[in-house]
Tab-separated table of C-alpha atoms in Angstrom:
chain	number	residue	atom	x	y	z
A	1	MET	CA	-11.080	-12.100	100.876
A	2	THR	CA	-13.232	-13.143	97.966
A	3	LYS	CA	-13.916	-9.522	96.992
A	4	LYS	CA	-10.188	-8.730	96.972
A	5	ASN	CA	-9.487	-11.780	94.785
A	6	ASP	CA	-12.217	-10.788	92.300
A	7	SER	CA	-10.911	-7.245	91.996
A	8	GLY	CA	-7.377	-8.582	91.463
A	9	THR	CA	-8.459	-10.850	88.635
A	10	LEU	CA	-10.369	-8.012	86.965
A	11	ALA	CA	-7.334	-5.742	87.145
A	12	GLY	CA	-5.152	-8.510	85.718
A	13	CYS	CA	-7.541	-9.065	82.829
A	14	LEU	CA	-7.656	-5.359	82.084
A	15	GLY	CA	-3.885	-5.195	82.144
A	16	ILE	CA	-3.606	-8.116	79.744
A	17	VAL	CA	-6.122	-6.484	77.356
A	18	ILE	CA	-4.228	-3.198	77.492
A	19	LEU	CA	-0.931	-4.958	76.788
A	20	ILE	CA	-2.434	-6.895	73.868
A	21	SER	CA	-3.925	-3.719	72.388
A	22	LEU	CA	-0.579	-1.941	72.784
A	23	VAL	CA	1.235	-4.816	71.083
A	24	ILE	CA	-1.293	-4.809	68.213
A	25	ALA	CA	-0.971	-1.031	67.845
A	26	ILE	CA	2.830	-1.278	67.831
A	27	ILE	CA	2.765	-4.097	65.250
A	28	LYS	CA	0.323	-2.166	63.080
A	29	TRP	CA	2.408	0.990	63.328
A	30	THR	CA	5.619	-0.879	62.527
A	31	PHE	CA	3.965	-2.599	59.562
A	32	LEU	CA	2.645	0.677	58.169
A	33	ASN	CA	5.984	2.406	58.769
A	34	ILE	CA	8.244	-0.518	57.928
A	35	LEU	CA	10.567	1.562	55.733
A	36	GLY	CA	11.112	4.138	58.455
A	37	ILE	CA	11.749	1.425	61.042
A	38	LEU	CA	14.205	-0.293	58.685
A	39	GLY	CA	16.000	3.035	58.376
A	40	ILE	CA	16.223	3.364	62.195
A	41	ILE	CA	17.498	-0.225	62.477
A	42	SER	CA	20.066	0.495	59.767
A	43	VAL	CA	21.327	3.524	61.718
A	44	ILE	CA	21.620	1.512	64.952
A	45	ALA	CA	23.402	-1.343	63.144
A	46	GLY	CA	25.803	1.122	61.512
A	47	PHE	CA	26.768	2.622	64.841
A	48	TYR	CA	27.203	-0.819	66.379
A	49	PHE	CA	29.549	-2.063	63.637
A	50	ALA	CA	31.430	1.237	63.601
A	51	ILE	CA	32.188	0.907	67.338
A	52	ASN	CA	33.103	-2.800	67.071
A	53	ARG	CA	34.814	-2.693	63.644
A	54	ASN	CA	38.071	-4.083	65.040
A	55	LYS	CA	36.196	-7.084	66.382
A	56	TYR	CA	34.685	-7.815	62.934
A	57	ASN	CA	37.693	-6.627	60.866
A	58	LEU	CA	35.645	-3.957	59.086
A	59	THR	CA	36.503	-0.566	57.679
A	60	LEU	CA	34.348	2.500	58.324
A	61	TYR	CA	32.972	2.497	54.750
A	62	TRP	CA	30.030	0.145	55.179
A	63	PRO	CA	29.021	1.254	58.704
A	64	VAL	CA	28.968	4.863	57.497
A	65	PHE	CA	26.952	3.778	54.452
A	66	SER	CA	24.469	1.993	56.751
A	67	ILE	CA	24.123	5.015	59.044
A	68	VAL	CA	23.667	7.534	56.216
A	69	ASN	CA	21.214	5.442	54.219
A	70	GLY	CA	19.240	4.434	57.299
A	71	PHE	CA	18.911	8.032	58.359
A	72	LEU	CA	17.827	9.116	54.861
A	73	LEU	CA	15.378	6.209	54.573
A	74	ALA	CA	13.681	7.132	57.869
A	75	LEU	CA	13.688	10.823	56.939
A	76	PHE	CA	12.189	10.300	53.501
A	77	TRP	CA	9.552	7.883	54.761
A	78	PHE	CA	8.230	10.062	57.537
A	79	SER	CA	8.226	13.091	55.193
A	80	PHE	CA	6.607	11.473	52.125
A	81	LYS	CA	4.569	8.637	53.688
A	82	GLU	CA	4.665	6.987	50.268
A	83	PRO	CA	6.970	4.055	49.367
A	84	LEU	CA	7.755	4.890	45.716
A	85	ASN	CA	8.887	8.435	46.410
A	86	THR	CA	10.840	7.224	49.450
A	87	LEU	CA	12.704	4.511	47.544
A	88	ALA	CA	13.361	6.806	44.583
A	89	SER	CA	14.901	9.461	46.830
A	90	LEU	CA	16.959	6.874	48.710
A	91	LEU	CA	18.264	5.351	45.462
A	92	LEU	CA	19.280	8.780	44.209
A	93	CYS	CA	21.290	9.370	47.381
A	94	SER	CA	22.840	5.894	47.082
A	95	PHE	CA	23.746	6.683	43.484
A	96	VAL	CA	25.597	9.831	44.579
A	97	TYR	CA	27.330	7.908	47.406
A	98	PHE	CA	28.540	5.085	45.150
A	99	LEU	CA	29.489	7.514	42.407
A	100	ILE	CA	31.816	9.402	44.762
A	101	THR	CA	33.252	6.077	45.977
A	102	THR	CA	33.892	4.904	42.418
A	103	ILE	CA	35.651	8.149	41.512
A	104	VAL	CA	37.862	8.025	44.608
A	105	MET	CA	38.834	4.397	43.943
A	106	LEU	CA	39.512	5.142	40.307
A	107	ILE	CA	41.844	8.001	41.310
A	108	ARG	CA	43.620	5.713	43.765
A	109	LYS	CA	43.803	2.986	41.091
A	110	ASN	CA	41.959	0.533	43.251
A	111	VAL	CA	40.624	-2.532	41.418
A	112	MET	CA	37.325	-2.347	43.340
A	113	TRP	CA	36.176	0.653	41.266
A	114	LYS	CA	34.751	-1.725	38.627
A	115	ARG	CA	32.443	-3.401	41.150
A	116	TYR	CA	31.290	-0.070	42.524
A	117	SER	CA	30.674	1.278	39.042
A	118	GLY	CA	28.179	-1.557	38.473
A	119	ILE	CA	26.429	-0.783	41.776
A	120	THR	CA	26.341	2.921	40.812
A	121	ALA	CA	24.720	2.146	37.447
A	122	ALA	CA	22.149	-0.161	39.026
A	123	SER	CA	21.158	2.431	41.632
A	124	LEU	CA	20.807	5.062	38.899
A	125	VAL	CA	18.549	2.849	36.786
A	126	LEU	CA	16.358	1.916	39.742
A	127	SER	CA	16.044	5.517	40.864
A	128	ILE	CA	14.954	6.560	37.357
A	129	ILE	CA	12.336	3.781	37.280
A	130	PHE	CA	10.886	4.729	40.672
A	131	LEU	CA	10.927	8.447	39.834
A	132	SER	CA	9.049	7.806	36.569
A	133	ILE	CA	6.388	5.830	38.434
A	134	SER	CA	5.833	7.888	41.555
A	135	PRO	CA	4.977	11.295	40.017
A	136	GLN	CA	2.292	9.706	37.801
A	137	ILE	CA	0.492	8.290	40.825
A	138	GLU	CA	0.595	11.612	42.650
A	139	THR	CA	-0.545	13.657	39.644
A	140	ALA	CA	-3.372	11.235	38.933
A	141	LYS	CA	-4.657	11.585	42.492
A	142	SER	CA	-4.409	15.370	42.416
A	143	GLU	CA	-6.159	15.548	39.033
A	144	LYS	CA	-9.019	13.406	40.308
A	145	THR	CA	-9.504	15.601	43.379
A	146	ILE	CA	-9.378	18.788	41.310
A	147	SER	CA	-11.856	17.435	38.764
A	148	ASN	CA	-14.231	16.319	41.536
A	149	GLN	CA	-14.070	19.784	43.106
A	150	GLU	CA	-14.753	21.469	39.766
A	151	THR	CA	-17.703	19.228	38.957
A	152	SER	CA	-19.224	19.844	42.407
A	153	LYS	CA	-18.893	23.612	41.885
A	154	GLU	CA	-20.515	23.435	38.462
A	155	ASP	CA	-23.404	21.355	39.813
A	156	ASN	CA	-24.033	23.890	42.569
A	157	GLU	CA	-24.039	26.775	40.085
A	158	GLU	CA	-26.422	24.945	37.751
A	159	ASN	CA	-28.812	24.206	40.597
A	160	LYS	CA	-28.828	27.877	41.586
A	161	ASN	CA	-29.488	29.019	38.012
A	162	ASN	CA	-32.252	26.462	37.544
A	163	ASP	CA	-33.949	27.577	40.741
A	164	SER	CA	-33.836	31.204	39.656
A	165	LYS	CA	-35.221	30.426	36.169
A	166	ALA	CA	-37.895	27.968	37.235
A	167	VAL	CA	-40.598	30.568	37.935
A	168	PRO	CA	-40.519	32.579	34.657
A	169	THR	CA	-40.096	29.480	32.451
A	170	ALA	CA	-43.191	27.889	33.945
A	171	THR	CA	-45.324	30.753	32.695
A	172	ALA	CA	-43.595	30.951	29.317
A	173	SER	CA	-43.860	27.216	28.604
A	174	VAL	CA	-47.648	27.449	28.272
A	175	ASN	CA	-47.366	30.071	25.527
A	176	ASN	CA	-44.635	28.109	23.744
A	177	ASP	CA	-46.775	24.980	23.650
A	178	GLU	CA	-49.645	26.852	22.022
A	179	GLU	CA	-47.322	28.355	19.394
A	180	LYS	CA	-45.786	24.951	18.638
A	181	GLN	CA	-49.196	23.406	18.108
A	182	LYS	CA	-50.166	26.186	15.654
A	183	ALA	CA	-46.873	25.786	13.747
A	184	GLN	CA	-47.340	22.004	13.490
A	185	LYS	CA	-50.817	22.418	12.077
A	186	GLU	CA	-49.579	24.888	9.461
A	187	GLU	CA	-46.742	22.566	8.427
A	188	GLN	CA	-49.106	19.609	8.048
A	189	GLU	CA	-51.389	21.668	5.828
A	190	LYS	CA	-48.436	22.746	3.641
A	191	GLN	CA	-47.228	19.155	3.283
A	192	GLU	CA	-50.674	17.976	2.208
A	193	VAL	CA	-50.837	20.722	-0.445
A	194	GLU	CA	-47.328	19.858	-1.707
A	195	LYS	CA	-48.189	16.153	-1.932
A	196	VAL	CA	-51.251	16.872	-4.032
A	197	ALA	CA	-49.243	19.165	-6.342
A	198	SER	CA	-46.229	16.857	-6.646
A	199	GLU	CA	-48.064	13.631	-7.489
A	200	PRO	CA	-48.074	14.198	-11.286
A	201	LYS	CA	-44.454	15.423	-11.200
A	202	ASN	CA	-43.334	12.315	-9.322
A	203	LYS	CA	-45.106	10.135	-11.827
A	204	GLU	CA	-43.382	11.887	-14.713
A	205	ALA	CA	-39.958	11.620	-13.064
A	206	SER	CA	-40.390	7.929	-12.306
A	207	GLU	CA	-41.523	7.284	-15.869
A	208	LYS	CA	-38.409	9.061	-17.195
A	209	ILE	CA	-36.124	7.030	-14.944
A	210	THR	CA	-37.709	3.735	-15.974
A	211	ALA	CA	-37.496	4.727	-19.637
A	212	GLU	CA	-33.805	5.600	-19.298
A	213	GLN	CA	-33.108	2.300	-17.564
A	214	LYS	CA	-34.883	0.386	-20.298
A	215	ALA	CA	-32.923	2.281	-22.952
A	216	LYS	CA	-29.631	1.453	-21.217
A	217	GLN	CA	-30.557	-2.204	-20.956
A	218	GLU	CA	-31.518	-2.333	-24.611
A	219	ALA	CA	-28.269	-0.613	-25.629
A	220	GLU	CA	-26.260	-3.102	-23.566
A	221	LYS	CA	-28.119	-5.995	-25.173
A	222	LYS	CA	-27.430	-4.605	-28.633
A	223	GLN	CA	-23.755	-4.171	-27.844
A	224	LYS	CA	-23.506	-7.730	-26.573
A	225	GLU	CA	-25.270	-9.053	-29.669
A	226	LYS	CA	-23.025	-6.959	-31.927
A	227	ALA	CA	-19.907	-8.184	-30.106
A	228	ALA	CA	-21.056	-11.801	-30.348
A	229	ASN	CA	-21.717	-11.427	-34.103
A	230	LEU	CA	-18.217	-10.008	-34.670
A	231	GLY	CA	-16.557	-12.579	-32.391
A	232	LEU	CA	-15.480	-9.973	-29.816
A	233	VAL	CA	-14.797	-10.923	-26.213
A	234	ALA	CA	-14.571	-8.320	-23.436
A	235	ALA	CA	-11.440	-8.339	-21.254
A	236	THR	CA	-9.595	-6.031	-18.875
A	237	VAL	CA	-5.891	-5.234	-19.242
A	238	ALA	CA	-3.858	-5.687	-16.053
A	239	ARG	CA	-0.405	-4.631	-17.229
A	240	VAL	CA	1.593	-3.996	-20.396
A	241	VAL	CA	4.705	-6.088	-21.134
A	242	ASP	CA	5.889	-4.103	-24.164
A	243	GLY	CA	4.415	-2.249	-27.131
A	244	ASP	CA	2.667	-5.274	-28.690
A	245	THR	CA	2.153	-7.580	-25.672
A	246	PHE	CA	0.064	-7.209	-22.530
A	247	GLU	CA	-1.412	-9.289	-19.709
A	248	LEU	CA	-5.087	-9.608	-18.768
A	249	THR	CA	-6.504	-9.610	-15.250
A	250	ASP	CA	-6.977	-13.404	-15.439
A	251	GLY	CA	-3.230	-13.870	-16.070
A	252	ARG	CA	-3.340	-14.658	-19.794
A	253	LYS	CA	-0.983	-12.813	-22.130
A	254	VAL	CA	-2.046	-11.325	-25.463
A	255	ARG	CA	0.128	-10.657	-28.543
A	256	LEU	CA	-1.259	-8.169	-31.066
A	257	ILE	CA	-1.826	-9.590	-34.550
A	258	GLY	CA	-0.259	-8.063	-37.666
A	259	VAL	CA	1.985	-5.485	-35.997
A	260	ASN	CA	5.474	-5.451	-34.488
A	261	THR	CA	6.763	-2.759	-32.127
A	262	PRO	CA	10.472	-2.235	-31.405
A	263	GLU	CA	11.830	-4.438	-28.614
A	264	SER	CA	12.054	-2.905	-25.116
A	265	THR	CA	12.421	-5.880	-22.721
A	266	THR	CA	15.127	-8.509	-23.346
A	267	ARG	CA	16.826	-6.262	-25.893
A	268	HIS	CA	16.288	-2.658	-26.864
A	269	GLU	CA	15.567	-1.159	-30.267
A	270	GLU	CA	15.091	2.458	-31.197
A	271	TYR	CA	11.658	3.810	-30.209
A	272	GLY	CA	10.828	0.647	-28.217
A	273	LYS	CA	10.407	2.402	-24.902
A	274	GLU	CA	8.133	5.033	-26.457
A	275	ALA	CA	5.940	2.316	-27.972
A	276	SER	CA	5.699	0.471	-24.656
A	277	ASN	CA	4.757	3.658	-22.784
A	278	TYR	CA	2.114	4.511	-25.401
A	279	THR	CA	0.505	1.073	-25.127
A	280	SER	CA	0.561	1.311	-21.350
A	281	SER	CA	-1.151	4.708	-21.380
A	282	LYS	CA	-3.853	3.448	-23.740
A	283	LEU	CA	-4.634	-0.002	-22.290
A	284	THR	CA	-3.592	-0.397	-18.642
A	285	GLY	CA	-6.623	-0.933	-16.408
A	286	LYS	CA	-9.111	-0.509	-19.268
A	287	GLN	CA	-11.690	-2.811	-20.812
A	288	VAL	CA	-10.996	-3.850	-24.404
A	289	TRP	CA	-12.587	-6.164	-26.953
A	290	LEU	CA	-10.491	-9.066	-28.255
A	291	GLN	CA	-11.035	-10.491	-31.750
A	292	LYS	CA	-9.543	-13.740	-33.018
A	293	ASP	CA	-8.456	-14.105	-36.653
A	294	VAL	CA	-7.448	-17.727	-37.324
A	295	SER	CA	-4.705	-18.747	-34.883
A	296	GLU	CA	-5.486	-19.190	-31.206
A	297	THR	CA	-2.002	-18.803	-29.683
A	298	ASP	CA	1.640	-18.479	-30.729
A	299	ARG	CA	4.445	-20.850	-29.777
A	300	TYR	CA	4.875	-18.997	-26.459
A	301	GLY	CA	1.260	-19.655	-25.456
A	302	ARG	CA	0.167	-16.028	-25.928
A	303	LEU	CA	-3.282	-15.288	-27.343
A	304	LEU	CA	-3.090	-13.844	-30.879
A	305	ARG	CA	-5.738	-11.152	-31.072
A	306	ILE	CA	-6.952	-7.948	-32.676
A	307	VAL	CA	-7.754	-5.385	-29.958
A	308	TRP	CA	-10.705	-3.034	-30.326
A	309	LEU	CA	-11.094	-0.078	-27.998
A	310	GLN	CA	-14.783	0.218	-28.980
A	311	ILE	CA	-17.189	-2.196	-30.621
A	312	PRO	CA	-17.334	-1.405	-34.375
A	313	ASN	CA	-20.483	-1.499	-36.435
A	314	ASP	CA	-18.521	-2.985	-39.341
A	315	ASP	CA	-15.147	-4.536	-38.531
A	316	MET	CA	-13.956	-4.175	-42.144
A	317	ASN	CA	-14.808	-0.482	-42.456
A	318	GLU	CA	-11.571	1.496	-42.824
A	319	SER	CA	-12.736	4.529	-40.870
A	320	GLU	CA	-13.777	2.366	-37.942
A	321	ILE	CA	-10.505	0.418	-38.116
A	322	ARG	CA	-8.613	3.719	-37.916
A	323	SER	CA	-10.605	5.095	-35.004
A	324	LYS	CA	-11.461	2.010	-32.927
A	325	MET	CA	-8.776	-0.678	-33.498
A	326	PHE	CA	-5.664	-0.413	-31.315
A	327	ASN	CA	-3.471	-2.509	-33.648
A	328	ALA	CA	-4.129	0.062	-36.382
A	329	ASP	CA	-3.611	2.930	-33.945
A	330	LEU	CA	-0.047	1.741	-33.254
A	331	VAL	CA	0.772	1.639	-36.984
A	332	ILE	CA	-0.909	4.960	-37.827
A	333	ASN	CA	0.998	6.809	-35.093
A	334	GLY	CA	4.357	5.219	-35.960
A	335	TYR	CA	4.737	3.003	-32.903
A	336	ALA	CA	4.673	-0.282	-34.850
A	337	GLU	CA	5.472	-1.733	-38.277
A	338	PRO	CA	3.124	-4.095	-40.104
A	339	SER	CA	4.243	-7.714	-39.638
A	340	THR	CA	2.157	-10.388	-41.355
A	341	TYR	CA	2.222	-14.042	-40.315
A	342	PRO	CA	-0.282	-16.244	-42.174
A	343	PRO	CA	-2.910	-17.458	-41.655
A	344	ASP	CA	-3.734	-14.282	-39.622
A	345	VAL	CA	-3.922	-11.870	-42.594
A	346	LYS	CA	-7.402	-10.360	-42.267
A	347	TYR	CA	-6.168	-6.765	-41.796
A	348	ALA	CA	-2.703	-7.057	-43.370
A	349	GLU	CA	-3.417	-4.758	-46.310
A	350	TYR	CA	-4.870	-2.057	-44.045
A	351	PHE	CA	-1.800	-2.181	-41.806
A	352	ARG	CA	0.572	-1.855	-44.792
A	353	LYS	CA	-1.420	1.095	-46.079
A	354	PHE	CA	-1.354	2.846	-42.708
A	355	ALA	CA	2.398	2.182	-42.399
A	356	ARG	CA	3.154	3.733	-45.794
A	357	GLU	CA	1.207	6.843	-44.757
A	358	ALA	CA	3.148	7.067	-41.483
A	359	ARG	CA	6.456	6.547	-43.314
A	360	GLU	CA	5.675	9.386	-45.728
A	361	LYS	CA	4.981	11.671	-42.752
A	362	GLU	CA	8.074	10.342	-40.894
A	363	VAL	CA	5.966	9.688	-37.806
A	364	GLY	CA	7.383	7.851	-34.776
A	365	LEU	CA	9.861	5.097	-35.634
A	366	TRP	CA	9.841	6.137	-39.318
A	367	ALA	CA	11.758	9.269	-38.325
A	368	TYR	CA	14.833	7.017	-37.923
A	369	GLY	CA	14.831	5.929	-41.574
A	370	GLU	CA	12.713	4.579	-44.392
A	371	TYR	CA	12.897	1.021	-42.976
A	372	GLY	CA	11.928	1.927	-39.422
A	373	THR	CA	13.688	0.467	-36.376
A	374	THR	CA	12.415	-3.146	-36.286
A	375	LYS	CA	11.319	-5.971	-38.559
A	376	GLY	CA	8.260	-5.470	-40.701
A	377	ASP	CA	6.560	-5.956	-44.056
A	378	LEU	CA	8.076	-2.755	-45.474
A	379	ASP	CA	11.696	-3.882	-45.003
A	380	PRO	CA	13.852	-4.142	-48.205
A	381	ARG	CA	13.169	-7.315	-50.136
A	382	SER	CA	16.517	-7.716	-51.909
A	383	THR	CA	19.756	-5.956	-52.834
A	384	GLY	CA	21.682	-5.407	-56.063
A	385	SER	CA	20.366	-6.890	-59.278
A	386	SER	CA	17.620	-8.810	-57.561
A	387	SER	CA	15.734	-5.606	-56.671
A	388	SER	CA	14.449	-5.158	-60.195
A	389	SER	CA	13.104	-8.696	-60.386
A	390	SER	CA	11.416	-8.373	-56.978
A	391	SER	CA	9.784	-5.082	-57.970
A	392	LYS	CA	8.450	-6.639	-61.151
A	393	ASN	CA	7.073	-9.584	-59.224
A	394	SER	CA	5.466	-7.268	-56.663
A	395	ASN	CA	3.851	-5.105	-59.343
A	396	SER	CA	2.441	-8.103	-61.171
A	397	SER	CA	1.172	-9.660	-57.937
A	398	ASN	CA	-0.441	-6.380	-56.854
A	399	GLN	CA	-2.206	-6.067	-60.196
A	400	SER	CA	-3.539	-9.598	-59.989
A	401	GLY	CA	-4.462	-9.100	-56.358
A	402	ASN	CA	-6.520	-5.996	-57.070
A	403	LYS	CA	-8.747	-8.069	-59.320
A	404	GLY	CA	-9.476	-10.624	-56.590
A	405	SER	CA	-11.008	-10.313	-53.146
A	406	SER	CA	-9.427	-8.404	-50.266
A	407	ASN	CA	-8.452	-11.624	-48.482
A	408	ASN	CA	-6.496	-12.863	-51.506
A	409	ASN	CA	-4.706	-9.530	-51.856
A	410	SER	CA	-2.570	-10.105	-48.768
A	411	SER	CA	-1.419	-13.545	-49.832
A	412	SER	CA	-0.663	-12.552	-53.443
A	413	GLY	CA	1.138	-9.372	-52.378
A	414	SER	CA	3.250	-11.129	-49.791
A	415	SER	CA	4.288	-13.966	-52.126
A	416	SER	CA	5.927	-11.484	-54.465
A	417	SER	CA	8.621	-10.575	-51.916
A	418	LEU	CA	10.745	-13.687	-52.605
A	419	SER	CA	13.833	-13.085	-54.753
A	420	THR	CA	17.112	-14.915	-55.272
A	421	SER	CA	20.415	-13.187	-55.850
A	422	SER	CA	22.557	-14.526	-58.647
A	423	SER	CA	25.755	-13.339	-56.975
A	424	GLY	CA	27.018	-15.608	-54.210
A	425	GLY	CA	23.810	-17.706	-54.077
A	426	ALA	CA	22.255	-15.635	-51.224
A	427	GLU	CA	18.469	-15.699	-50.866
A	428	TYR	CA	16.457	-12.756	-49.562
A	429	PHE	CA	12.981	-12.760	-48.055
A	430	ALA	CA	10.959	-9.838	-46.768
A	431	ASN	CA	9.886	-11.638	-43.606
A	432	CYS	CA	9.456	-15.047	-41.973
A	433	THR	CA	6.101	-15.554	-43.659
A	434	GLU	CA	7.694	-15.532	-47.095
A	435	LEU	CA	10.687	-17.589	-45.944
A	436	ARG	CA	8.475	-20.318	-44.466
A	437	LYS	CA	6.730	-20.734	-47.818
A	438	VAL	CA	10.041	-22.054	-49.159
A	439	TYR	CA	11.555	-23.371	-45.888
A	440	PRO	CA	8.639	-24.293	-43.584
A	441	ASN	CA	10.836	-25.090	-40.573
A	442	GLY	CA	13.119	-22.054	-40.841
A	443	VAL	CA	16.824	-21.910	-41.682
A	444	PRO	CA	20.071	-22.143	-39.651
A	445	ALA	CA	22.734	-19.441	-39.487
A	446	ASP	CA	24.879	-21.026	-42.227
A	447	HIS	CA	21.992	-21.103	-44.733
A	448	PRO	CA	22.020	-18.573	-47.641
A	449	ALA	CA	18.512	-17.358	-46.665
A	450	TYR	CA	19.437	-16.659	-43.005
A	451	GLN	CA	19.049	-13.022	-41.859
A	452	SER	CA	19.864	-11.912	-38.330
A	453	LYS	CA	16.794	-9.664	-38.140
A	454	MET	CA	14.585	-12.756	-38.563
A	455	ASP	CA	16.299	-14.505	-35.638
A	456	ARG	CA	14.321	-12.925	-32.792
A	457	ASP	CA	15.515	-15.197	-29.988
A	458	LYS	CA	19.142	-15.096	-31.230
A	459	ASP	CA	19.557	-18.878	-31.263
A	460	ASN	CA	21.238	-18.894	-34.737
A	461	TYR	CA	18.058	-20.246	-36.309
A	462	ALA	CA	15.702	-17.901	-38.162
A	463	CYS	CA	11.940	-18.206	-38.527
A	464	GLU	CA	11.648	-21.546	-36.694
A	465	ARG	CA	8.154	-22.573	-35.676
């Protein structure tokens, strides 16, 4: 009896183990094939609700949808064995199903077509997303397998070739080593010979380089000393405002002394744009040397300076002024008129001389007439009967000025430009410099000496300080 009981318990235990293993296998299989099982369940549920639709007050639409989609889901899963491809294919079929439904309802003028159109669009978007993802995963796997196969083939071929070449290369390597050693010895000997021969040449070359460097340093020192003696300061031009004004890289603005180019910013005068473009082509981005005369700045806070393109040996030499000073360059080439404002009169006579030469040649702005296109020292001094008196005064002042120094010439010549007209009481002055000698603070628009050309800012007040 005891033996029978023992055998019964063993059989029961084995049965329980077998059942547990079967349950585990079924659970594992269902978990791994969950999409296929869901498809089968969907088919069964569709048939059930189709048979009992009267009991649940249903139409055949949703049961048929459940049957079709469940069947397709199970079919796609067991064929692909991959969730992304399965869901993408199912969503495509759902898209077609809902699309047909939407079209039918739209034809029948059923209000439900709007709801189904939203479901159709959603299924289309989801199918596109899953389709874009799934092929990349598959292609990546296939590429990896192909590349691994290719690399394994190449490794096998290389191993075969190496085995076949191992025997002859072993014998040839000994000869190659001997030849390499001989070549290295020959190269070492050549290098030693070249070193011995090149030692004096290297010394000469190094001596030349050091001498050139010393010469450059000495030249730079001389230039700095020369610039300091002449009161020149190096600066770099950032941008040009107009023909006679520019801005430095540190933000300060500079107004050229003794010259006046036609306006090209707030108002436009003939040949102003050409003058501005010329200044821009000559100065923008370049280093220049700034020289102060007497005044530091004008009433607008701009630096009043002479601009040298190169450091002169003698800043009062006419040939160097012509070739190296940019203020003079503007006047010589007809881009500016001389415009003297005391006390900055150091180069006034040179500028007037250069302007007369340019006017005779009708260069630049002088091609528009004998008085140019803007205000300047060569503008007419008076009209009518007063012209004779002004010319006499200018001749006498020039004669007396020639006897004195060059600095006194500018002041004596400029003072002669004042003349008063007997008719109507009008007063005429060549420029603001001469007017300020009589009226230091300028004149208003109703004054007899007022001229519109002297009112630069057009505030009905000429030559104000």
